[in-house]
Short mmCIF file of C-alpha atoms in Angstrom, two decimals:
data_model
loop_
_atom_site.label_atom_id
_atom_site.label_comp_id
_atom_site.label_asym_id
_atom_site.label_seq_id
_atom_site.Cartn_x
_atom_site.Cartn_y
_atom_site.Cartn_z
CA UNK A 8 120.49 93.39 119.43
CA UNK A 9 117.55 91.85 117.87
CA UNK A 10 116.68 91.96 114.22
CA UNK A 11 113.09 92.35 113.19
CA UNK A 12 111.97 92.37 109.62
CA UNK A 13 109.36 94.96 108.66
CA UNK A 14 107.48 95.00 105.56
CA UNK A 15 104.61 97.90 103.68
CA UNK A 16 102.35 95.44 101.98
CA UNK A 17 100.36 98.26 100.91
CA UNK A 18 102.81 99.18 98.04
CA UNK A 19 102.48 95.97 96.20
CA UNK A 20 102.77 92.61 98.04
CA UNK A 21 100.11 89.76 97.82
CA UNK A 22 99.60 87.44 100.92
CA UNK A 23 102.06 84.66 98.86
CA UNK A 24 104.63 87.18 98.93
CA UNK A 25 104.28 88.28 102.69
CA UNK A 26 104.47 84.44 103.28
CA UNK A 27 107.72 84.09 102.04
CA UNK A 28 109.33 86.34 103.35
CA UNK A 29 108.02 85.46 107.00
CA UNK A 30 109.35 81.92 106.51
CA UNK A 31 112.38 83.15 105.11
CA UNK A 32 113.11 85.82 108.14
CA UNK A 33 111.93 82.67 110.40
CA UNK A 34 114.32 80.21 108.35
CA UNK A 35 117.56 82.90 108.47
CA UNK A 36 116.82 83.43 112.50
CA UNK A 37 115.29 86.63 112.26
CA UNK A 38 113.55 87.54 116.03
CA UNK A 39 109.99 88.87 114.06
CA UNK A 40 108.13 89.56 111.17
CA UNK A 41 106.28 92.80 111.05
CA UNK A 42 103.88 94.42 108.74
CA UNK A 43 102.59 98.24 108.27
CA UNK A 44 98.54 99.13 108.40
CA UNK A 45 97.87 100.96 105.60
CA UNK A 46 95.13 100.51 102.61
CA UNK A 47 96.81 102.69 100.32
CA UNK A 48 100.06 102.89 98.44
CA UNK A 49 102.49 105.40 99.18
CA UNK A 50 103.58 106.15 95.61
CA UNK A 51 103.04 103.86 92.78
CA UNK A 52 99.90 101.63 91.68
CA UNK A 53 100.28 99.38 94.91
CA UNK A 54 98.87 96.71 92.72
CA UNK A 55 97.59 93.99 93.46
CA UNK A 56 96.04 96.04 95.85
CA UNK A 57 96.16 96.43 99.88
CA UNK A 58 95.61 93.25 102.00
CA UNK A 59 94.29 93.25 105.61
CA UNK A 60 97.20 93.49 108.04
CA UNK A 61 95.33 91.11 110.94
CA UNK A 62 93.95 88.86 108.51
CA UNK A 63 97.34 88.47 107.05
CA UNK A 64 99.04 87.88 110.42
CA UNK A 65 96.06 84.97 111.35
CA UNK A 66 97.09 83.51 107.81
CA UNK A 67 100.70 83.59 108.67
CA UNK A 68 100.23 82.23 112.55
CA UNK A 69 99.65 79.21 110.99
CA UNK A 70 101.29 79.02 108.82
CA UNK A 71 104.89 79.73 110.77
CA UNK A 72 106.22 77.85 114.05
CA UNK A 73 108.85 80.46 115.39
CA UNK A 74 108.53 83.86 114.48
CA UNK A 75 107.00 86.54 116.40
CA UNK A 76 104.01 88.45 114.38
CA UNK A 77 103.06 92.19 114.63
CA UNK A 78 102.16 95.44 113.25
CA UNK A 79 103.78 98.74 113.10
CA UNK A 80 101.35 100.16 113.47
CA UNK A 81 97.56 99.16 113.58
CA UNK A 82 96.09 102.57 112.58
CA UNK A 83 93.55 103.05 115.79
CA UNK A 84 91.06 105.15 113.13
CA UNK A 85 90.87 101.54 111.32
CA UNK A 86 88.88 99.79 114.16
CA UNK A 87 86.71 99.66 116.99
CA UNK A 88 88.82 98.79 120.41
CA UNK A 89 86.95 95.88 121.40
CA UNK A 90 86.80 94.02 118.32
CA UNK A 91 90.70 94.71 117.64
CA UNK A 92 91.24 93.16 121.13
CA UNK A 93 88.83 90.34 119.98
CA UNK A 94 90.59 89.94 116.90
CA UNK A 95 94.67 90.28 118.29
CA UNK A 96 93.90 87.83 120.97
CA UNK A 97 92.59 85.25 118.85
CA UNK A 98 95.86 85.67 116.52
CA UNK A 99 97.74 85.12 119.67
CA UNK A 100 95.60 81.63 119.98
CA UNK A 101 96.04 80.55 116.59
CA UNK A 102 99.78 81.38 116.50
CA UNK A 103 100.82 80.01 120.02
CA UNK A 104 101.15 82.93 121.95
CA UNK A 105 103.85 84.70 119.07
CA UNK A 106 101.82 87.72 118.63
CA UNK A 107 102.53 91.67 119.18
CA UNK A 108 100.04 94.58 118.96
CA UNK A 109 102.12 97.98 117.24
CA UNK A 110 99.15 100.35 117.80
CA UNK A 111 99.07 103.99 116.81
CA UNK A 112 96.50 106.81 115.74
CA UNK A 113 96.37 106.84 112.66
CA UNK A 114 97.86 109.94 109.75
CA UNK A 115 97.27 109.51 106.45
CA UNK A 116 94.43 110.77 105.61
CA UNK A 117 94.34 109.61 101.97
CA UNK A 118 93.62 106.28 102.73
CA UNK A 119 90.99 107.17 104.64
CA UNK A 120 88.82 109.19 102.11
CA UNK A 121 89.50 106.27 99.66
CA UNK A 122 87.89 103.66 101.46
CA UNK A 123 85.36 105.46 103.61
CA UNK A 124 87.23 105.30 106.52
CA UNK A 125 86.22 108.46 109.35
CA UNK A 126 89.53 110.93 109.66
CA UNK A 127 88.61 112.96 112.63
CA UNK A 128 91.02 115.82 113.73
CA UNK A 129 94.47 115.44 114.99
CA UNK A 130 93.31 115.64 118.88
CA UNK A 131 90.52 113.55 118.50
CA UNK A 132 92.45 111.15 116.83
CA UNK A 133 94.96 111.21 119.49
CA UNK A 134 92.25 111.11 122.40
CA UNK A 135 90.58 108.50 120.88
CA UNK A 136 93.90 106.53 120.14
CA UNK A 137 94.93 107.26 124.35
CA UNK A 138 90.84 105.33 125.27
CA UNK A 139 91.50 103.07 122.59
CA UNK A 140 95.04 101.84 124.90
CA UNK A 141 93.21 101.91 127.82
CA UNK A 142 90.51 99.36 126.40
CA UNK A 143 92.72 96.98 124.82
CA UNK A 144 95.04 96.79 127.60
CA UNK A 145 92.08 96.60 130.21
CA UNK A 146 90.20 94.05 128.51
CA UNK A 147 93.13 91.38 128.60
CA UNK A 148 94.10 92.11 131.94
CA UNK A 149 90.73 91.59 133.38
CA UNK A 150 91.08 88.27 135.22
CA UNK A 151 89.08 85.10 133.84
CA UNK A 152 85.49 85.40 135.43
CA UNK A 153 85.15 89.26 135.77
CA UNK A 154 83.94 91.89 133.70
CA UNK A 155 85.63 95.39 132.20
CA UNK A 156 84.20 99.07 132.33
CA UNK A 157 85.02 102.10 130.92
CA UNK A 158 83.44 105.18 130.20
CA UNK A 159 85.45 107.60 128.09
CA UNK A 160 84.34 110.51 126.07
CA UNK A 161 85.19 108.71 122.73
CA UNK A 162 84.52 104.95 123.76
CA UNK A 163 81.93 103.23 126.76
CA UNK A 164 82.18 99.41 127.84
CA UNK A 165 79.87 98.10 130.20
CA UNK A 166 79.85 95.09 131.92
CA UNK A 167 82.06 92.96 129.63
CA UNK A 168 83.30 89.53 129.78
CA UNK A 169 87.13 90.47 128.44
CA UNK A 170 87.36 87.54 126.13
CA UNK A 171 89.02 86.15 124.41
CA UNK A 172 92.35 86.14 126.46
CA UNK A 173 95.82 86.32 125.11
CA UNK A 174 97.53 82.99 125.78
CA UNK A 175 101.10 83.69 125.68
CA UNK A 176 102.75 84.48 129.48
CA UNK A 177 102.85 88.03 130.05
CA UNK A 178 100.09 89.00 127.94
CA UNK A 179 100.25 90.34 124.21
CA UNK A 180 103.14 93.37 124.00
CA UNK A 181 101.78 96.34 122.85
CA UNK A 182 103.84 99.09 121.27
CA UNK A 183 104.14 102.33 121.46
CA UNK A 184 105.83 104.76 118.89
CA UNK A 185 106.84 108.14 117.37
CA UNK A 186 108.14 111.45 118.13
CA UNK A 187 105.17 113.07 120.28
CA UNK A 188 107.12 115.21 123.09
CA UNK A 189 104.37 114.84 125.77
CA UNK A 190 101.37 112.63 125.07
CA UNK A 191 103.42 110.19 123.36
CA UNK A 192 106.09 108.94 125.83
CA UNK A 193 103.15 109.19 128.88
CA UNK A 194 101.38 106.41 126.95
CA UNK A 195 104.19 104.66 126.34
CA UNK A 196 104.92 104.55 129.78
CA UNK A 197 101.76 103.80 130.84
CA UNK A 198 100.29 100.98 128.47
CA UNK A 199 103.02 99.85 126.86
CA UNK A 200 105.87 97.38 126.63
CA UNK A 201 107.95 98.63 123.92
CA UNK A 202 108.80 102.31 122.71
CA UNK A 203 109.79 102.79 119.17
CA UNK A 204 111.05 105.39 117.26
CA UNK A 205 110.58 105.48 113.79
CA UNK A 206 113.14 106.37 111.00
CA UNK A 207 114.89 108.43 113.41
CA UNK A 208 118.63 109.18 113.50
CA UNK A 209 120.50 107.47 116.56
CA UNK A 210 120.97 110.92 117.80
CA UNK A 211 117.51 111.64 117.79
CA UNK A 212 116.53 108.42 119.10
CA UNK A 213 118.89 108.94 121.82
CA UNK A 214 116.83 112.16 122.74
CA UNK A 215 113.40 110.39 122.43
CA UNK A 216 114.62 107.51 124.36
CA UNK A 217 115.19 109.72 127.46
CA UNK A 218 112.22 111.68 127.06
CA UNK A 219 110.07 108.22 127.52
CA UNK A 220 112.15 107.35 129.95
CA UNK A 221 111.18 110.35 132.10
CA UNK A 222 107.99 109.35 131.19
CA UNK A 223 108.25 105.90 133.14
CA UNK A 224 109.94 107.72 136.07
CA UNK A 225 107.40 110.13 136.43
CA UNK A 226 104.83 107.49 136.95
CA UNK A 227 107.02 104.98 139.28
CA UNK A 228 107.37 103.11 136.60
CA UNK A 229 111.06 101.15 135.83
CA UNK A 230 112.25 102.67 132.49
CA UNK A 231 114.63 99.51 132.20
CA UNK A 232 110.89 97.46 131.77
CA UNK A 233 110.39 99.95 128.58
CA UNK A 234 111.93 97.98 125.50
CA UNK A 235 113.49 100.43 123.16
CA UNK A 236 113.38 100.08 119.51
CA UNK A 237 113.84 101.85 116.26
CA UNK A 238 112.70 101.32 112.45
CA UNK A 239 115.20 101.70 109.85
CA UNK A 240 114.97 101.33 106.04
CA UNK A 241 117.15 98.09 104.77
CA UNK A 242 119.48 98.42 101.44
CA UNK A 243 122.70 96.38 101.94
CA UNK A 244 124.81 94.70 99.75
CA UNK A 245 128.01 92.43 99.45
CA UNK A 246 129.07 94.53 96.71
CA UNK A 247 129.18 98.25 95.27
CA UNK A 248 127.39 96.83 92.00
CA UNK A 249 124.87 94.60 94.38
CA UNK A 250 123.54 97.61 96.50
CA UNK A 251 123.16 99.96 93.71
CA UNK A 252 120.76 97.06 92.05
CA UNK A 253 119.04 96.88 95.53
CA UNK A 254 118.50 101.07 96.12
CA UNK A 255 117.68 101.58 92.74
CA UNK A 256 114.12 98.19 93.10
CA UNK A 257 113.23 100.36 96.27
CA UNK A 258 113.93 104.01 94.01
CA UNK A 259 116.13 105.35 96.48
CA UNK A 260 119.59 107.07 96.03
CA UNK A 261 122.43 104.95 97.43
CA UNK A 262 124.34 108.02 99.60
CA UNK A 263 120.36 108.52 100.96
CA UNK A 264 120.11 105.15 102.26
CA UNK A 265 123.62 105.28 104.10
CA UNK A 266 122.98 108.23 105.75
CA UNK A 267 119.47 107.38 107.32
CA UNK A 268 119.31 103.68 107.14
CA UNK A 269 120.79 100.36 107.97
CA UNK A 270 122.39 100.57 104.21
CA UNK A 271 125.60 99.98 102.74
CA UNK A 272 128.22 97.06 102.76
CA UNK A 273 127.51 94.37 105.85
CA UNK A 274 130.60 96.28 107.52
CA UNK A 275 128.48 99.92 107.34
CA UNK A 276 125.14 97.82 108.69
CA UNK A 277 127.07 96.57 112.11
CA UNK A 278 128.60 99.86 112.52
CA UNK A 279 124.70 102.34 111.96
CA UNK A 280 123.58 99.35 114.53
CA UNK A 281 126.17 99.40 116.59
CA UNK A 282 125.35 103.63 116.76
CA UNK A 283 121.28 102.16 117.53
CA UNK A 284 122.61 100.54 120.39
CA UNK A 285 124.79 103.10 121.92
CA UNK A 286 121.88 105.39 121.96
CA UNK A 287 119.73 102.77 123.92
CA UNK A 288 117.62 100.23 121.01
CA UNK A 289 117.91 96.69 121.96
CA UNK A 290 115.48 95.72 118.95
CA UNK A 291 115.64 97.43 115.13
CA UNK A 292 112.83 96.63 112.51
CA UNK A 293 114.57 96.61 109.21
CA UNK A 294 112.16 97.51 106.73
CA UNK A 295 112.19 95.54 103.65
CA UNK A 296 110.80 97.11 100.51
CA UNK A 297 111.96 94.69 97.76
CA UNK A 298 109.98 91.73 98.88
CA UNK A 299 110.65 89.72 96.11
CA UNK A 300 114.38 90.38 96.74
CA UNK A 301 114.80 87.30 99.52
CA UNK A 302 118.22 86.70 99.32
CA UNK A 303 118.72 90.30 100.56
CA UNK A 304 117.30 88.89 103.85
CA UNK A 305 120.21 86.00 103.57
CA UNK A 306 123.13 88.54 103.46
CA UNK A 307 122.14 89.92 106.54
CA UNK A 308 121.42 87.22 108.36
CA UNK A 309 124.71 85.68 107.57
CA UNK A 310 127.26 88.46 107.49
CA UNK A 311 125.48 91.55 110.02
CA UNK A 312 123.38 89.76 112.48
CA UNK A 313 126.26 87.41 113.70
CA UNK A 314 128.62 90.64 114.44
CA UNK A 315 125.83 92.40 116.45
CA UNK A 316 126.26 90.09 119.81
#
């Protein structure tokens, strides 16, 4: 199983901060370094303020060697399609081909009125989030020398020359995530290359796993070319005294944490994965809320990822 490390910059992180823990996840042999969308903290002052998830992720493609970069998710409501294809491409450029696109529709609406940001309704959002796939996706998989179309009810390209292009083989990823019973797992299976579930028990997982992979069959598509994923909230430590310190930075309750995330001693962390993997995840983002905390990142690198396999 791969470990990814996740991160919500929005509730108090400056780009210095978001750097070290990137090289730190990189140094400790983490497989990525992810970051949320948001402009707005969940709770709290969020100070110093929000910082710009793809600017951040240009900043730290060059200033890493290893680590894959992404978001979880790019909030479509946030940007145009064409630009954000523009902009994830040339990140892919700068950070040599290490780059994923997490891309979803968009929910809190908060944010939204507090930076002047348009919140349309649920099923526009989600309509325009379904074009907003199709562009991306269509615009880097035009071949070199020919032009894209589309004409949706939410989004028209005419004539255009689909560049930049990613660099890395393959093409960029592009995830696909939540717990949408229809719409959801058809674009998954359509557009993207990884499915993830997020902050889901294993069981549950196990049932939204199966529902995307009907998806895939329904369309001819292979579900074993689906990556399956899940997020999961990080509070480990080495000792009782160590991971109440740890839940009590992030304000959580210790007996919380165990029971819906990858929390506990090291020896309760391999055994919630190993229940990830039984239901189907090859990859878990562990979301790190204490980013000053980086030794937390050591611990499990050295005593959980090593018993994973």
């Amino acid at each position: 199983m791969q470990l990814r490390v996740f991160t919500e910059p929005q509730q108090g992180a400056t780009y210095d901060d978001l750097l070290a823990v990137a090289r730190r996840a990189e140094e400790t042999g983490f497989d990525a370094f992810f970051r949320s969308d948001h402009y707005l903290a969940m709770g709290g002052d969020g100070l110093p303020g929000p910082t710009d998830a793809w600017l951040t992720l240009a900043g730290l493609a060059r200033e890493t060697s290893t680590i894959r970069l992404g978001t979880l998710m790019t909030a479509g409501t946030f940007r145009l399609p064409g630009p954000l294809a523009i902009s994830v491409a040339q990140v892919d450029q700068m950070s040599g081909g290490r780059v994923e696109l997490g891309l979803g529709s968009g929910w809190f609406e908060a944010e939204h009125t507090a930076y002047g940001i348009p919140f349309p309704s649920l099923r526009e959002r989600f309509d325009r989030y379904a074009e907003q796939l199709a562009v991306v996706t269509g615009l880097w998989s035009t071949p070199p020398g020919e032009t894209f179309s589309f004409d949706g009810e939410h989004y028209t390209v005419v004539d255009s020359p689909a560049l930049p292009k990613p660099v890395q083989a393959g093409g960029i990823p592009v995830l696909v995530g939540g717990r949408g019973k229809e719409r959801t797992p058809a674009l998954a299976a359509r557009y993207a290359t990884e499915f993830n579930t997020p902050f889901a028990s294993a069981a549950d997982a196990a049932v939204l796993f199966d529902r995307v992979r009907a998806a895939c069959t329904a369309v001819d598509r292979d579900p074993a070319s689906l990556v399956l994923s899940s997020a999961l909230v990080l509070c480990v430590g080495s000792s009782d005294a160590e991971l109440a310190r740890r839940a009590a930075a992030i304000g959580r309750d210790v007996d919380e944490l165990v029971a819906n995330g990858v929390a506990g001693s090291p020896a309760q962390a391999v055994d919630t994965l190993g229940r990830f993997a039984e239901a189907g995840a090859t990859r878990v983002y562990l979301q790190v809320l204490d980013l000053a905390d980086l030794d937390h990142l050591d611990l499990v690198a050295g005593q959980v990822a090593p018993q994973l396999g």
